[in-house]
Short mmCIF file of C-alpha atoms in Angstrom, two decimals:
data_model
loop_
_atom_site.label_atom_id
_atom_site.label_comp_id
_atom_site.label_asym_id
_atom_site.label_seq_id
_atom_site.Cartn_x
_atom_site.Cartn_y
_atom_site.Cartn_z
CA MET A 17 10.43 -8.02 -4.18
CA GLU A 18 12.47 -6.09 -1.63
CA PRO A 19 10.87 -3.74 1.12
CA VAL A 20 12.25 -0.80 -0.63
CA GLU A 21 11.17 -1.72 -4.16
CA ILE A 22 7.58 -1.89 -2.68
CA ILE A 23 7.45 1.59 -0.91
CA GLY A 24 10.01 2.91 -3.50
CA SER A 25 7.21 3.98 -5.73
CA LYS A 26 5.55 7.27 -4.76
CA ALA A 27 2.11 6.05 -6.27
CA ARG A 28 2.17 3.09 -4.11
CA LEU A 29 2.98 5.01 -1.10
CA GLU A 30 0.08 7.55 -1.96
CA ILE A 31 -2.14 4.15 -2.28
CA LEU A 32 -1.13 2.90 0.94
CA HIS A 33 -1.85 6.71 2.53
CA HIS A 34 -5.43 6.57 1.23
CA LEU A 35 -6.14 3.08 2.50
CA THR A 36 -5.15 4.25 6.08
CA LYS A 37 -8.40 6.09 6.24
CA LYS A 38 -10.80 3.42 5.06
CA ASP A 39 -11.25 0.63 2.53
CA ARG A 40 -11.67 1.90 -1.14
CA TYR A 41 -12.18 0.55 -4.60
CA VAL A 42 -10.11 1.02 -7.65
CA SER A 43 -11.76 4.12 -9.12
CA GLU A 44 -11.39 5.87 -5.68
CA LEU A 45 -7.87 5.17 -5.75
CA MET A 46 -7.55 6.34 -9.74
CA ASP A 47 -9.33 9.65 -8.55
CA LEU A 48 -7.36 10.11 -5.41
CA VAL A 49 -3.87 9.47 -6.74
CA GLY A 50 -4.70 10.66 -10.26
CA MET A 51 -3.75 7.71 -12.44
CA ASP A 52 -5.35 5.43 -15.13
CA GLY A 53 -6.81 2.04 -14.08
CA LYS A 54 -4.16 0.21 -15.60
CA THR A 55 -1.62 1.61 -13.82
CA ALA A 56 -3.54 1.47 -10.43
CA THR A 57 -4.38 -1.98 -10.80
CA HIS A 58 -0.80 -2.95 -11.33
CA HIS A 59 0.30 -0.92 -8.26
CA LEU A 60 -2.91 -2.63 -6.00
CA GLN A 61 -1.45 -6.07 -7.37
CA THR A 62 1.81 -5.55 -6.57
CA LEU A 63 0.86 -4.47 -2.94
CA GLU A 64 -1.53 -7.47 -2.79
CA LYS A 65 1.14 -10.07 -3.93
CA GLU A 66 3.64 -8.96 -1.28
CA GLY A 67 0.73 -9.01 1.49
CA ILE A 68 0.60 -5.43 2.68
CA ILE A 69 -3.26 -5.05 1.16
CA SER A 70 -6.07 -7.17 0.53
CA SER A 71 -9.14 -7.07 -1.70
CA LYS A 72 -12.73 -8.28 -1.14
CA LYS A 73 -15.56 -7.95 -4.02
CA LYS A 74 -18.56 -6.22 -2.69
CA GLY A 75 -21.28 -6.33 -5.53
CA LYS A 76 -19.64 -5.33 -8.90
CA ARG A 77 -16.67 -3.23 -6.70
CA LYS A 78 -13.48 -5.09 -5.43
CA TYR A 79 -12.40 -3.04 -2.11
CA TYR A 80 -8.85 -3.24 -0.90
CA SER A 81 -7.84 -2.63 2.51
CA LEU A 82 -4.47 -2.36 4.68
CA GLU A 83 -3.31 -5.86 6.06
CA ARG A 84 -0.11 -4.88 7.35
CA ARG A 85 1.33 -1.52 8.82
CA VAL A 86 4.10 0.06 7.15
CA ILE A 87 6.94 1.30 9.38
CA VAL A 88 10.00 2.82 8.31
CA LYS A 89 12.88 3.69 10.78
CA ILE A 90 15.95 5.84 9.62
CA SER A 91 18.69 6.09 11.50
CA PRO A 92 21.06 9.30 11.49
CA SER A 93 24.80 9.75 10.93
CA PRO A 94 27.08 7.99 10.82
CA ASN A 95 25.19 4.81 9.87
CA ARG A 96 22.61 6.44 7.70
CA ARG A 97 20.81 3.20 7.77
CA PHE A 98 16.94 2.38 7.71
CA GLN A 99 14.61 -0.18 8.27
CA ILE A 100 11.63 -1.01 6.76
CA GLN A 101 8.83 -3.46 8.44
CA PHE A 102 5.52 -4.81 7.38
CA PRO A 103 3.62 -6.17 10.59
CA ARG A 104 0.26 -7.51 10.45
CA ILE A 105 -2.71 -5.19 11.56
CA GLU A 106 -4.18 -6.89 14.86
CA GLU A 107 -7.82 -6.75 15.07
CA PRO A 108 -9.18 -4.47 18.07
#
């Protein structure tokens, strides 16, 4: 999947935004983003498949966390190009 397709979804961007604050489980993200479980799971699976997030089971809940930063660089005219990067998050 192309980087533009990955972050081209408003829902996926909102999910990523909420994951920047802390690890979250599906029901939390559903409430925060305002979507049903099937849709949330679809977006989470897409992000996980692309290696941007990861999941870990804790008890009965599956928590998601960021694995990569999302960097979008947009150049001004006349080029009007943009670049999307997903560098790994380094442990402190």
